[in-house]
Amino acid sequence: MPVIREKKATDPNKMDSKKLMQNQKKILTSPLPFASTILFFLTLFSFRMSAESNSQSIDELRKSVVQIRVFSQSKDPYSPWMSSGISASTGSGFIISKNRILTNAHVVSNAKFIETQRNNQTEWFEVKVLYIAHDCDLAILEVPDQNFYTDSMELELGGLPELASPVDIIGYPIGGSKISVSRGIVSRIEQSSYAHSQIDSHLVVQVDAAINPGNSGGPAFQNGKVVGVAFQASTKGENIGYIIPTNVIQHFLKDIEDGEYDGYVELGIQTQNSFSESHRNFYEIPNGEEGVFVTRVYKQGSADGFLQPGDYLTTIDGRKIGRNGNLKETNSIDFLEVIDNKFAGEEIQFDLIRKKKKIRVRFPAKKMLQMENQRSRYGTDYPYLLLGGLVFQTVNRDLLESWSKIGQTQGGSLLVYRFYEGSNLLDGETEDIVLYRKLPHPTNSHSDFYLNMVVESFNGTKVRNLNHFKNLVQSSKDKTYKIYFYGIQVPMILDREESEKADEQIKRTNHIKGK
């Protein structure tokens, strides 16, 4: 650290009393210095009063911030008949209207038992989950025992904080058992990925404050109101944290008003910016028109049948779109934020240029059910089919992650490509079924060649999804099973009776219950 040199004490300058009185008189009679002196003391007094007031408000606000303790257990995607051990974790939350507790979905995912307590409480209270939204990482909890809410207050939601404005984040991060308050500055507001589902993107507020494990679910305050929920941190930089803004929170709360959580609608397109002049010239886009190009339209999405590849989107609901895809009025928020604020059935309107003509299209917003396999799953089983010791399962994100960690990924490039490219999963019913594992037995010793391949057909019938595959197997009276895989012209052949006997032995050996 730099060395600060110590100042030596010196004798005060000598001044006779007459000169001293004259100088004091000049100071008091001069309007500017005198006013400045008064202003300084008023400012200092005001700052102290503001600090004391803010301190008092924090003391009041933290009465409604809770610590959450969760005991969870999840299924193993790679061995779907098995469950993991019970694990314990902690998070934060806060009380909102109707004595409900708002927190992150990832805090309470896969929970078997949840309990909570408020600041200065010694008793832990059992909690139940009312609603959970994995696509926006939010959940609503409730404590049945009303004693828990004694001397608490319902926190009020505020608006979107301004850039460079301070926020206070309150919660129970690791490093201690007491409540913690940290301050950060809002440094960025943008659409970004939510790590909990690994596929959904919504509005986030970036702050330069540490958000550590245990902080998740805690409120971010500004002027006594909640402006966000702490939920994730960046691993690529120091003190980069993210909060879920109240836009997303309000959407979640409105969604559950009817007693169910329906989830976000999806526009279902891919877009490209329009910075390239050669690209704009090729499509003959007028110089004054800003917007983005549509490069792909997914089936079953909101835009299916209404937008086309090559369309040049200029406005959404009357709001202009910039060349970078952001709304021109803000230049920092993606135009898809407009879609995020809608619910199923609400109208979406685009002005666009198609084949040199300006047109306007309108269509209803809706969900894409086939997105579920693209998300990480929580609190659910993983259906599978055991056939002659061979394990088949629907391709999903959790399976791929577990599969890659095991390291048995040889020959699986087609599997991964089909999952991320997604063109084969566009009708809402079709699923890729993969043979990803075998439980060793003499009857399947020849099957290694087909590992990590995607099922195409069974005994001449195209396989649509796992349930369809199971029904085909169970209803088959053929002596042999003939399974074709995508990209392989030679089918795998299994003897039906041998496979059934093998499965009985394999289930006993591996302690597999059920079918």
Short mmCIF file of C-alpha atoms in Angstrom, two decimals:
data_model
loop_
_atom_site.label_atom_id
_atom_site.label_comp_id
_atom_site.label_asym_id
_atom_site.label_seq_id
_atom_site.Cartn_x
_atom_site.Cartn_y
_atom_site.Cartn_z
CA MET A 1 0.00 0.00 0.00
CA PRO A 2 1.25 3.54 -0.61
CA VAL A 3 2.82 5.24 2.37
CA ILE A 4 1.11 8.39 3.65
CA ARG A 5 3.63 10.73 5.13
CA GLU A 6 2.80 12.04 8.60
CA LYS A 7 2.41 15.79 8.87
CA LYS A 8 4.52 17.38 11.60
CA ALA A 9 2.92 19.75 14.11
CA THR A 10 3.91 23.40 13.63
CA ASP A 11 3.47 26.50 15.73
CA PRO A 12 0.23 28.38 14.97
CA ASN A 13 0.61 31.68 13.15
CA LYS A 14 0.56 34.54 15.60
CA MET A 15 -2.13 37.17 15.01
CA ASP A 16 -3.02 40.10 17.23
CA SER A 17 -6.59 40.35 18.53
CA LYS A 18 -7.47 43.41 16.45
CA LYS A 19 -6.65 41.70 13.13
CA LEU A 20 -8.47 38.60 14.28
CA MET A 21 -11.64 40.60 15.01
CA GLN A 22 -11.41 42.33 11.62
CA ASN A 23 -11.14 39.03 9.75
CA GLN A 24 -14.09 37.54 11.67
CA LYS A 25 -16.17 40.60 10.81
CA LYS A 26 -15.33 40.21 7.08
CA ILE A 27 -16.42 36.57 7.13
CA LEU A 28 -19.73 37.33 8.87
CA THR A 29 -20.61 40.34 6.69
CA SER A 30 -19.70 38.64 3.39
CA PRO A 31 -22.95 37.02 2.06
CA LEU A 32 -21.43 34.22 -0.03
CA PRO A 33 -19.07 32.65 2.54
CA PHE A 34 -21.72 33.03 5.26
CA ALA A 35 -24.39 31.37 3.09
CA SER A 36 -21.94 28.66 2.15
CA THR A 37 -21.19 28.01 5.80
CA ILE A 38 -24.89 27.71 6.63
CA LEU A 39 -25.45 25.49 3.58
CA PHE A 40 -22.58 23.24 4.63
CA PHE A 41 -24.00 22.70 8.11
CA LEU A 42 -27.52 22.23 6.75
CA THR A 43 -26.23 19.69 4.26
CA LEU A 44 -24.27 17.88 6.96
CA PHE A 45 -27.31 17.89 9.25
CA SER A 46 -29.56 16.71 6.41
CA PHE A 47 -27.13 13.91 5.50
CA ARG A 48 -27.04 12.70 9.10
CA MET A 49 -30.82 12.80 9.32
CA SER A 50 -31.13 10.93 5.99
CA ALA A 51 -28.64 8.31 7.12
CA GLU A 52 -30.48 7.85 10.40
CA SER A 53 -33.82 7.65 8.56
CA ASN A 54 -32.45 5.14 6.06
CA SER A 55 -30.97 3.09 8.89
CA GLN A 56 -34.32 3.04 10.63
CA SER A 57 -36.10 2.00 7.43
CA ILE A 58 -33.63 -0.85 6.89
CA ASP A 59 -34.26 -1.98 10.46
CA GLU A 60 -37.97 -2.07 9.71
CA LEU A 61 -37.61 -3.66 6.29
CA ARG A 62 -35.41 -6.49 7.44
CA LYS A 63 -38.16 -7.67 9.80
CA SER A 64 -39.85 -9.01 6.69
CA VAL A 65 -36.79 -10.66 5.17
CA VAL A 66 -36.64 -14.38 5.96
CA GLN A 67 -34.07 -17.13 5.99
CA ILE A 68 -35.12 -20.34 4.25
CA ARG A 69 -33.69 -23.76 5.03
CA VAL A 70 -34.35 -26.49 2.47
CA PHE A 71 -33.86 -30.25 2.53
CA SER A 72 -34.00 -31.53 -1.02
CA GLN A 73 -33.72 -34.74 -3.01
CA SER A 74 -33.64 -35.16 -6.78
CA LYS A 75 -33.86 -37.98 -9.27
CA ASP A 76 -30.77 -39.09 -11.17
CA PRO A 77 -31.33 -38.53 -14.93
CA TYR A 78 -28.69 -41.13 -15.83
CA SER A 79 -30.18 -43.75 -13.45
CA PRO A 80 -33.81 -42.61 -13.40
CA TRP A 81 -34.89 -45.37 -11.00
CA MET A 82 -32.61 -43.88 -8.33
CA SER A 83 -32.75 -40.74 -6.18
CA SER A 84 -29.90 -38.71 -4.77
CA GLY A 85 -29.27 -38.40 -1.06
CA ILE A 86 -30.93 -35.70 1.01
CA SER A 87 -29.00 -32.42 0.88
CA ALA A 88 -29.43 -29.22 2.90
CA SER A 89 -29.15 -25.65 1.64
CA THR A 90 -30.21 -22.15 2.62
CA GLY A 91 -31.63 -19.13 0.85
CA SER A 92 -33.52 -15.92 1.49
CA GLY A 93 -36.98 -14.56 0.84
CA PHE A 94 -39.31 -11.74 1.87
CA ILE A 95 -42.93 -11.19 2.78
CA ILE A 96 -45.22 -9.59 0.19
CA SER A 97 -48.98 -9.09 0.04
CA LYS A 98 -51.36 -11.62 1.61
CA ASN A 99 -48.57 -12.83 3.92
CA ARG A 100 -46.92 -14.73 1.10
CA ILE A 101 -43.15 -15.21 0.85
CA LEU A 102 -41.43 -14.49 -2.46
CA THR A 103 -38.14 -16.25 -3.22
CA ASN A 104 -36.27 -17.92 -6.09
CA ALA A 105 -37.46 -21.17 -7.62
CA HIS A 106 -33.94 -22.57 -7.39
CA VAL A 107 -33.95 -22.05 -3.61
CA VAL A 108 -36.83 -24.52 -3.13
CA SER A 109 -36.50 -26.81 -6.17
CA ASN A 110 -36.62 -30.56 -5.45
CA ALA A 111 -37.53 -29.75 -1.84
CA LYS A 112 -38.72 -32.50 0.49
CA PHE A 113 -39.02 -30.23 3.52
CA ILE A 114 -38.75 -26.44 3.92
CA GLU A 115 -38.60 -24.28 7.02
CA THR A 116 -38.06 -20.59 7.63
CA GLN A 117 -37.52 -17.96 10.29
CA ARG A 118 -37.35 -14.18 10.43
CA ASN A 119 -34.67 -11.98 11.90
CA ASN A 120 -34.40 -12.39 15.71
CA GLN A 121 -36.77 -15.38 15.72
CA THR A 122 -35.48 -18.53 17.41
CA GLU A 123 -38.16 -20.93 16.17
CA TRP A 124 -38.20 -22.44 12.69
CA PHE A 125 -41.58 -22.61 10.95
CA GLU A 126 -42.62 -25.17 8.36
CA VAL A 127 -43.27 -23.80 4.86
CA LYS A 128 -45.29 -25.02 1.90
CA VAL A 129 -44.78 -24.09 -1.75
CA LEU A 130 -47.82 -22.46 -3.35
CA TYR A 131 -46.43 -21.66 -6.81
CA ILE A 132 -43.13 -22.25 -8.55
CA ALA A 133 -41.98 -20.85 -11.92
CA HIS A 134 -38.79 -22.42 -13.22
CA ASP A 135 -38.81 -20.32 -16.42
CA CYS A 136 -38.37 -17.06 -14.46
CA ASP A 137 -36.81 -18.51 -11.26
CA LEU A 138 -39.49 -17.32 -8.82
CA ALA A 139 -41.62 -19.06 -6.20
CA ILE A 140 -44.33 -18.20 -3.68
CA LEU A 141 -44.27 -19.83 -0.23
CA GLU A 142 -46.64 -19.75 2.71
CA VAL A 143 -46.25 -20.40 6.44
CA PRO A 144 -49.46 -21.97 7.88
CA ASP A 145 -48.61 -20.85 11.43
CA GLN A 146 -49.72 -17.21 11.70
CA ASN A 147 -47.39 -16.62 14.69
CA PHE A 148 -44.60 -16.46 12.15
CA TYR A 149 -45.90 -13.11 10.83
CA THR A 150 -46.08 -11.31 14.18
CA ASP A 151 -44.57 -7.79 13.96
CA SER A 152 -43.81 -8.17 10.25
CA MET A 153 -44.80 -5.94 7.35
CA GLU A 154 -45.74 -6.67 3.75
CA LEU A 155 -43.06 -5.23 1.47
CA GLU A 156 -44.09 -3.06 -1.46
CA LEU A 157 -42.81 -3.52 -5.00
CA GLY A 158 -41.26 -0.51 -6.74
CA GLY A 159 -40.30 0.18 -10.33
CA LEU A 160 -37.25 -0.43 -12.49
CA PRO A 161 -34.18 1.24 -10.91
CA GLU A 162 -32.23 3.83 -12.86
CA LEU A 163 -28.70 3.20 -14.11
CA ALA A 164 -26.01 4.30 -11.62
CA SER A 165 -28.52 4.34 -8.75
CA PRO A 166 -27.76 2.51 -5.48
CA VAL A 167 -29.64 -0.55 -4.21
CA ASP A 168 -29.44 -2.36 -0.88
CA ILE A 169 -29.50 -6.16 -0.97
CA ILE A 170 -30.65 -7.91 2.19
CA GLY A 171 -30.42 -11.63 2.87
CA TYR A 172 -28.64 -14.45 4.61
CA PRO A 173 -25.48 -15.21 2.57
CA ILE A 174 -22.81 -17.68 3.61
CA GLY A 175 -20.26 -16.49 6.13
CA GLY A 176 -22.58 -16.01 9.08
CA SER A 177 -25.97 -16.81 10.54
CA LYS A 178 -27.21 -13.22 10.91
CA ILE A 179 -28.93 -11.06 8.32
CA SER A 180 -26.62 -9.18 5.96
CA VAL A 181 -27.00 -5.85 4.14
CA SER A 182 -24.82 -4.96 1.15
CA ARG A 183 -24.98 -2.02 -1.24
CA GLY A 184 -24.39 -1.98 -4.97
CA ILE A 185 -24.82 0.32 -7.94
CA VAL A 186 -27.01 -0.53 -10.92
CA SER A 187 -24.58 -0.91 -13.82
CA ARG A 188 -26.65 -2.54 -16.58
CA ILE A 189 -30.24 -3.42 -17.50
CA GLU A 190 -30.73 -5.95 -20.32
CA GLN A 191 -32.24 -9.22 -21.46
CA SER A 192 -30.10 -12.13 -20.28
CA SER A 193 -30.21 -15.87 -19.63
CA TYR A 194 -31.59 -17.26 -16.41
CA ALA A 195 -29.22 -19.97 -15.18
CA HIS A 196 -31.92 -21.96 -13.38
CA SER A 197 -33.66 -23.13 -16.56
CA GLN A 198 -30.59 -22.58 -18.81
CA ILE A 199 -32.72 -21.57 -21.78
CA ASP A 200 -35.10 -18.77 -20.79
CA SER A 201 -34.08 -15.13 -21.13
CA HIS A 202 -35.78 -12.24 -19.37
CA LEU A 203 -34.91 -8.78 -18.16
CA VAL A 204 -32.15 -8.60 -15.53
CA VAL A 205 -30.56 -5.79 -13.54
CA GLN A 206 -26.80 -6.03 -13.04
CA VAL A 207 -25.32 -4.59 -9.86
CA ASP A 208 -21.75 -4.31 -8.61
CA ALA A 209 -22.53 -6.10 -5.35
CA ALA A 210 -21.54 -9.57 -4.24
CA ILE A 211 -24.44 -12.01 -4.40
CA ASN A 212 -23.28 -15.13 -2.62
CA PRO A 213 -24.95 -18.50 -1.94
CA GLY A 214 -27.70 -17.85 0.58
CA ASN A 215 -28.44 -14.38 -0.84
CA SER A 216 -30.68 -15.92 -3.48
CA GLY A 217 -34.30 -14.88 -3.04
CA GLY A 218 -33.49 -11.84 -0.93
CA PRO A 219 -34.89 -8.41 -1.81
CA ALA A 220 -33.05 -5.50 -3.38
CA PHE A 221 -34.32 -2.20 -1.94
CA GLN A 222 -34.37 1.34 -3.23
CA ASN A 223 -36.16 4.13 -1.32
CA GLY A 224 -37.87 1.59 0.92
CA LYS A 225 -39.40 -0.41 -1.94
CA VAL A 226 -38.38 -3.75 -3.46
CA VAL A 227 -36.88 -3.25 -6.92
CA GLY A 228 -35.71 -6.81 -7.47
CA VAL A 229 -34.85 -10.28 -6.19
CA ALA A 230 -31.22 -11.38 -5.92
CA PHE A 231 -30.77 -14.56 -7.93
CA GLN A 232 -27.42 -15.17 -9.61
CA ALA A 233 -23.84 -13.96 -9.92
CA SER A 234 -21.24 -13.89 -12.66
CA THR A 235 -18.25 -16.23 -12.38
CA LYS A 236 -16.27 -14.22 -14.93
CA GLY A 237 -15.81 -11.09 -12.87
CA GLU A 238 -15.66 -9.76 -9.34
CA ASN A 239 -18.73 -8.35 -7.57
CA ILE A 240 -21.05 -8.81 -10.53
CA GLY A 241 -24.48 -9.83 -9.35
CA TYR A 242 -27.92 -9.92 -10.91
CA ILE A 243 -31.40 -9.23 -9.62
CA ILE A 244 -34.77 -10.12 -11.13
CA PRO A 245 -36.56 -6.78 -11.70
CA THR A 246 -40.13 -6.07 -10.67
CA ASN A 247 -41.31 -6.29 -14.32
CA VAL A 248 -40.71 -10.04 -14.17
CA ILE A 249 -42.04 -10.31 -10.60
CA GLN A 250 -45.29 -8.54 -11.49
CA HIS A 251 -45.76 -10.79 -14.52
CA PHE A 252 -45.37 -13.85 -12.29
CA LEU A 253 -47.80 -12.51 -9.68
CA LYS A 254 -50.41 -11.66 -12.30
CA ASP A 255 -50.04 -15.12 -13.86
CA ILE A 256 -50.92 -16.89 -10.60
CA GLU A 257 -54.01 -14.76 -9.87
CA ASP A 258 -56.23 -17.53 -11.26
CA GLY A 259 -54.64 -20.11 -8.96
CA GLU A 260 -52.29 -21.65 -11.56
CA TYR A 261 -48.96 -20.73 -13.10
CA ASP A 262 -49.13 -20.97 -16.90
CA GLY A 263 -45.68 -19.69 -17.85
CA TYR A 264 -44.28 -17.38 -20.51
CA VAL A 265 -45.39 -17.17 -24.11
CA GLU A 266 -42.80 -17.59 -26.87
CA LEU A 267 -42.53 -15.62 -30.11
CA GLY A 268 -40.67 -18.56 -31.68
CA ILE A 269 -38.27 -16.83 -34.07
CA GLN A 270 -34.58 -16.19 -34.56
CA THR A 271 -33.40 -12.76 -35.69
CA GLN A 272 -30.28 -11.11 -37.08
CA ASN A 273 -29.17 -7.50 -36.63
CA SER A 274 -29.13 -5.19 -39.66
CA PHE A 275 -25.74 -3.52 -39.32
CA SER A 276 -24.55 -4.97 -42.64
CA GLU A 277 -25.18 -2.49 -45.45
CA SER A 278 -24.71 -5.20 -48.08
CA HIS A 279 -27.43 -7.26 -46.39
CA ARG A 280 -29.77 -4.27 -46.27
CA ASN A 281 -29.04 -3.44 -49.92
CA PHE A 282 -29.71 -7.01 -51.02
CA TYR A 283 -33.17 -6.90 -49.44
CA GLU A 284 -33.63 -3.28 -50.63
CA ILE A 285 -34.32 -1.88 -47.16
CA PRO A 286 -34.78 1.92 -47.23
CA ASN A 287 -31.97 3.88 -45.55
CA GLY A 288 -34.19 5.37 -42.87
CA GLU A 289 -35.72 2.07 -41.76
CA GLU A 290 -34.15 0.43 -38.73
CA GLY A 291 -35.03 -3.05 -37.55
CA VAL A 292 -33.94 -6.71 -37.59
CA PHE A 293 -34.18 -9.61 -40.03
CA VAL A 294 -36.11 -12.79 -39.24
CA THR A 295 -33.85 -15.77 -39.95
CA ARG A 296 -36.03 -18.61 -38.68
CA VAL A 297 -39.61 -19.29 -37.59
CA TYR A 298 -40.31 -22.24 -35.30
CA LYS A 299 -43.47 -24.29 -35.65
CA GLN A 300 -45.97 -24.07 -32.81
CA GLY A 301 -44.56 -20.69 -31.74
CA SER A 302 -46.65 -17.51 -31.70
CA ALA A 303 -45.18 -16.33 -35.03
CA ASP A 304 -45.79 -19.62 -36.87
CA GLY A 305 -47.88 -18.85 -39.96
CA PHE A 306 -47.56 -15.08 -39.55
CA LEU A 307 -43.85 -14.22 -39.89
CA GLN A 308 -41.45 -15.56 -42.51
CA PRO A 309 -37.66 -15.88 -42.86
CA GLY A 310 -36.45 -12.71 -44.56
CA ASP A 311 -39.04 -10.44 -42.95
CA TYR A 312 -37.59 -7.13 -41.73
CA LEU A 313 -39.23 -6.17 -38.41
CA THR A 314 -39.39 -2.40 -37.85
CA THR A 315 -41.86 -1.98 -34.97
CA ILE A 316 -43.54 -4.10 -32.32
CA ASP A 317 -46.84 -2.84 -30.91
CA GLY A 318 -45.99 0.55 -32.40
CA ARG A 319 -42.58 0.76 -30.70
CA LYS A 320 -39.59 1.14 -33.04
CA ILE A 321 -36.91 -1.55 -33.21
CA GLY A 322 -33.26 -0.55 -33.69
CA ARG A 323 -30.69 -2.25 -35.89
CA ASN A 324 -29.33 -4.10 -32.87
CA GLY A 325 -32.73 -5.51 -31.90
CA ASN A 326 -33.24 -3.16 -28.97
CA LEU A 327 -36.19 -0.83 -28.59
CA LYS A 328 -35.08 2.56 -29.92
CA GLU A 329 -36.72 4.41 -27.05
CA THR A 330 -34.31 2.79 -24.58
CA ASN A 331 -31.49 1.39 -26.74
CA SER A 332 -30.73 -1.10 -23.95
CA ILE A 333 -33.76 -3.40 -23.78
CA ASP A 334 -34.38 -6.10 -26.39
CA PHE A 335 -37.67 -5.88 -28.29
CA LEU A 336 -38.50 -9.37 -27.00
CA GLU A 337 -39.15 -7.76 -23.61
CA VAL A 338 -42.46 -6.62 -25.12
CA ILE A 339 -43.36 -10.29 -25.72
CA ASP A 340 -42.26 -11.19 -22.18
CA ASN A 341 -44.87 -8.84 -20.76
CA LYS A 342 -47.73 -10.57 -22.59
CA PHE A 343 -49.96 -13.50 -21.65
CA ALA A 344 -51.47 -16.22 -23.82
CA GLY A 345 -54.15 -14.84 -26.11
CA GLU A 346 -52.97 -11.23 -26.06
CA GLU A 347 -52.27 -9.63 -29.43
CA ILE A 348 -48.79 -9.11 -30.91
CA GLN A 349 -48.46 -6.54 -33.71
CA PHE A 350 -45.50 -6.07 -36.05
CA ASP A 351 -44.83 -3.56 -38.80
CA LEU A 352 -42.41 -5.14 -41.26
CA ILE A 353 -41.01 -5.13 -44.76
CA ARG A 354 -41.61 -8.30 -46.78
CA LYS A 355 -40.44 -8.53 -50.35
CA LYS A 356 -40.05 -4.73 -50.57
CA LYS A 357 -43.58 -4.09 -49.29
CA LYS A 358 -44.51 -2.57 -45.94
CA ILE A 359 -47.17 -4.61 -44.17
CA ARG A 360 -48.64 -5.03 -40.68
CA VAL A 361 -49.35 -8.41 -39.10
CA ARG A 362 -51.26 -9.28 -35.93
CA PHE A 363 -51.45 -12.61 -34.13
CA PRO A 364 -52.09 -14.00 -30.62
CA ALA A 365 -49.31 -14.84 -28.17
CA LYS A 366 -49.03 -18.47 -27.08
CA LYS A 367 -46.74 -20.95 -25.33
CA MET A 368 -44.47 -23.49 -27.00
CA LEU A 369 -45.03 -26.73 -25.11
CA GLN A 370 -42.05 -28.42 -26.74
CA MET A 371 -39.76 -26.00 -24.89
CA GLU A 372 -40.11 -28.11 -21.74
CA ASN A 373 -37.46 -30.63 -22.83
CA GLN A 374 -35.09 -27.75 -23.48
CA ARG A 375 -35.30 -26.56 -19.87
CA SER A 376 -33.66 -28.03 -16.82
CA ARG A 377 -36.22 -30.03 -14.84
CA TYR A 378 -36.96 -30.00 -11.13
CA GLY A 379 -39.23 -31.97 -8.85
CA THR A 380 -40.08 -34.53 -11.50
CA ASP A 381 -39.34 -38.13 -12.45
CA TYR A 382 -37.56 -39.13 -15.64
CA PRO A 383 -39.69 -41.72 -17.47
CA TYR A 384 -37.67 -44.45 -19.17
CA LEU A 385 -37.98 -47.80 -20.92
CA LEU A 386 -35.92 -50.84 -19.97
CA LEU A 387 -35.74 -53.33 -22.84
CA GLY A 388 -33.38 -56.30 -22.56
CA GLY A 389 -31.21 -54.29 -20.17
CA LEU A 390 -31.05 -51.37 -22.61
CA VAL A 391 -32.17 -48.04 -21.16
CA PHE A 392 -34.13 -45.65 -23.41
CA GLN A 393 -35.18 -42.15 -22.41
CA THR A 394 -36.49 -38.94 -23.94
CA VAL A 395 -33.63 -36.61 -24.78
CA ASN A 396 -33.68 -33.69 -22.34
CA ARG A 397 -31.22 -31.19 -20.96
CA ASP A 398 -30.72 -32.96 -17.64
CA LEU A 399 -29.95 -36.27 -19.34
CA LEU A 400 -27.42 -34.65 -21.66
CA GLU A 401 -25.62 -32.97 -18.76
CA SER A 402 -25.49 -36.19 -16.74
CA TRP A 403 -24.50 -38.18 -19.82
CA SER A 404 -21.58 -35.85 -20.58
CA LYS A 405 -20.29 -36.06 -17.00
CA ILE A 406 -20.27 -39.86 -17.12
CA GLY A 407 -18.10 -39.64 -20.22
CA GLN A 408 -19.85 -42.34 -22.29
CA THR A 409 -20.49 -39.96 -25.17
CA GLN A 410 -18.92 -41.80 -28.10
CA GLY A 411 -20.98 -41.50 -31.28
CA GLY A 412 -23.36 -39.00 -29.72
CA SER A 413 -22.75 -36.02 -31.99
CA LEU A 414 -26.04 -36.55 -33.88
CA LEU A 415 -27.88 -36.73 -30.57
CA VAL A 416 -26.45 -33.41 -29.38
CA TYR A 417 -26.97 -31.73 -32.74
CA ARG A 418 -30.62 -32.76 -32.93
CA PHE A 419 -31.25 -31.47 -29.40
CA TYR A 420 -29.77 -28.01 -29.91
CA GLU A 421 -30.82 -27.59 -33.54
CA GLY A 422 -34.38 -28.46 -32.58
CA SER A 423 -35.94 -28.73 -36.05
CA ASN A 424 -37.15 -32.26 -35.36
CA LEU A 425 -39.16 -31.23 -32.29
CA LEU A 426 -41.51 -28.75 -33.83
CA ASP A 427 -44.94 -30.39 -33.78
CA GLY A 428 -45.39 -30.44 -30.01
CA GLU A 429 -45.69 -34.24 -29.87
CA THR A 430 -42.51 -35.69 -31.34
CA GLU A 431 -39.67 -36.49 -28.96
CA ASP A 432 -36.21 -37.90 -29.60
CA ILE A 433 -35.72 -41.22 -27.79
CA VAL A 434 -32.11 -42.23 -27.17
CA LEU A 435 -30.50 -45.53 -26.23
CA TYR A 436 -27.96 -44.01 -23.86
CA ARG A 437 -27.06 -46.83 -21.51
CA LYS A 438 -27.02 -50.58 -21.09
CA LEU A 439 -27.09 -52.67 -17.91
CA PRO A 440 -24.76 -55.56 -18.80
CA HIS A 441 -26.33 -58.92 -19.59
CA PRO A 442 -25.50 -61.63 -22.16
CA THR A 443 -28.58 -60.75 -24.19
CA ASN A 444 -27.36 -57.20 -24.92
CA SER A 445 -23.62 -57.84 -25.29
CA HIS A 446 -23.80 -57.01 -29.01
CA SER A 447 -25.52 -53.64 -28.62
CA ASP A 448 -22.60 -51.26 -28.00
CA PHE A 449 -22.67 -50.12 -31.61
CA TYR A 450 -26.12 -48.55 -31.09
CA LEU A 451 -25.36 -46.65 -27.88
CA ASN A 452 -26.14 -42.91 -28.00
CA MET A 453 -28.27 -43.33 -31.12
CA VAL A 454 -31.75 -41.86 -31.61
CA VAL A 455 -34.61 -44.30 -32.19
CA GLU A 456 -36.38 -43.98 -35.55
CA SER A 457 -38.79 -46.93 -35.69
CA PHE A 458 -39.88 -50.10 -33.89
CA ASN A 459 -40.99 -53.13 -35.91
CA GLY A 460 -41.75 -50.91 -38.89
CA THR A 461 -43.65 -48.16 -37.01
CA LYS A 462 -42.14 -44.70 -36.65
CA VAL A 463 -41.66 -43.86 -32.95
CA ARG A 464 -43.22 -40.51 -31.97
CA ASN A 465 -42.34 -40.31 -28.27
CA LEU A 466 -41.50 -42.44 -25.24
CA ASN A 467 -45.09 -43.36 -24.39
CA HIS A 468 -45.67 -44.42 -27.98
CA PHE A 469 -42.50 -46.52 -27.86
CA LYS A 470 -43.63 -48.22 -24.63
CA ASN A 471 -47.06 -49.01 -26.10
CA LEU A 472 -45.49 -50.50 -29.22
CA VAL A 473 -43.26 -52.77 -27.14
CA GLN A 474 -46.00 -53.85 -24.74
CA SER A 475 -48.50 -54.60 -27.51
CA SER A 476 -46.05 -56.42 -29.77
CA LYS A 477 -46.64 -60.15 -30.32
CA ASP A 478 -43.68 -60.52 -32.69
CA LYS A 479 -40.97 -62.99 -31.81
CA THR A 480 -38.26 -60.40 -32.41
CA TYR A 481 -37.91 -56.68 -31.85
CA LYS A 482 -36.46 -54.74 -34.79
CA ILE A 483 -35.32 -51.22 -33.86
CA TYR A 484 -34.01 -48.76 -36.46
CA PHE A 485 -31.93 -45.73 -35.45
CA TYR A 486 -31.46 -42.47 -37.37
CA GLY A 487 -28.45 -42.59 -39.66
CA ILE A 488 -27.99 -46.38 -39.34
CA GLN A 489 -29.34 -48.67 -42.04
CA VAL A 490 -28.88 -51.92 -40.11
CA PRO A 491 -31.45 -52.42 -37.32
CA MET A 492 -30.81 -53.79 -33.85
CA ILE A 493 -32.50 -57.17 -33.38
CA LEU A 494 -33.67 -58.42 -29.97
CA ASP A 495 -35.42 -61.65 -29.10
CA ARG A 496 -38.64 -60.82 -27.25
CA GLU A 497 -38.62 -63.73 -24.78
CA GLU A 498 -34.90 -63.39 -24.01
CA SER A 499 -35.33 -59.64 -23.42
CA GLU A 500 -38.22 -60.14 -21.01
CA LYS A 501 -36.28 -62.75 -18.99
CA ALA A 502 -33.18 -60.55 -18.97
CA ASP A 503 -35.16 -57.57 -17.64
CA GLU A 504 -36.43 -59.60 -14.69
CA GLN A 505 -32.86 -60.56 -13.73
CA ILE A 506 -31.48 -57.07 -14.32
CA LYS A 507 -34.18 -55.45 -12.17
CA ARG A 508 -33.36 -57.74 -9.25
CA THR A 509 -29.60 -57.16 -9.62
CA ASN A 510 -29.91 -53.37 -9.87
CA HIS A 511 -32.78 -52.98 -7.36
CA ILE A 512 -35.09 -51.50 -9.97
CA LYS A 513 -38.74 -51.40 -8.95
CA GLY A 514 -41.73 -51.04 -11.21
CA LYS A 515 -41.94 -51.56 -14.94
#
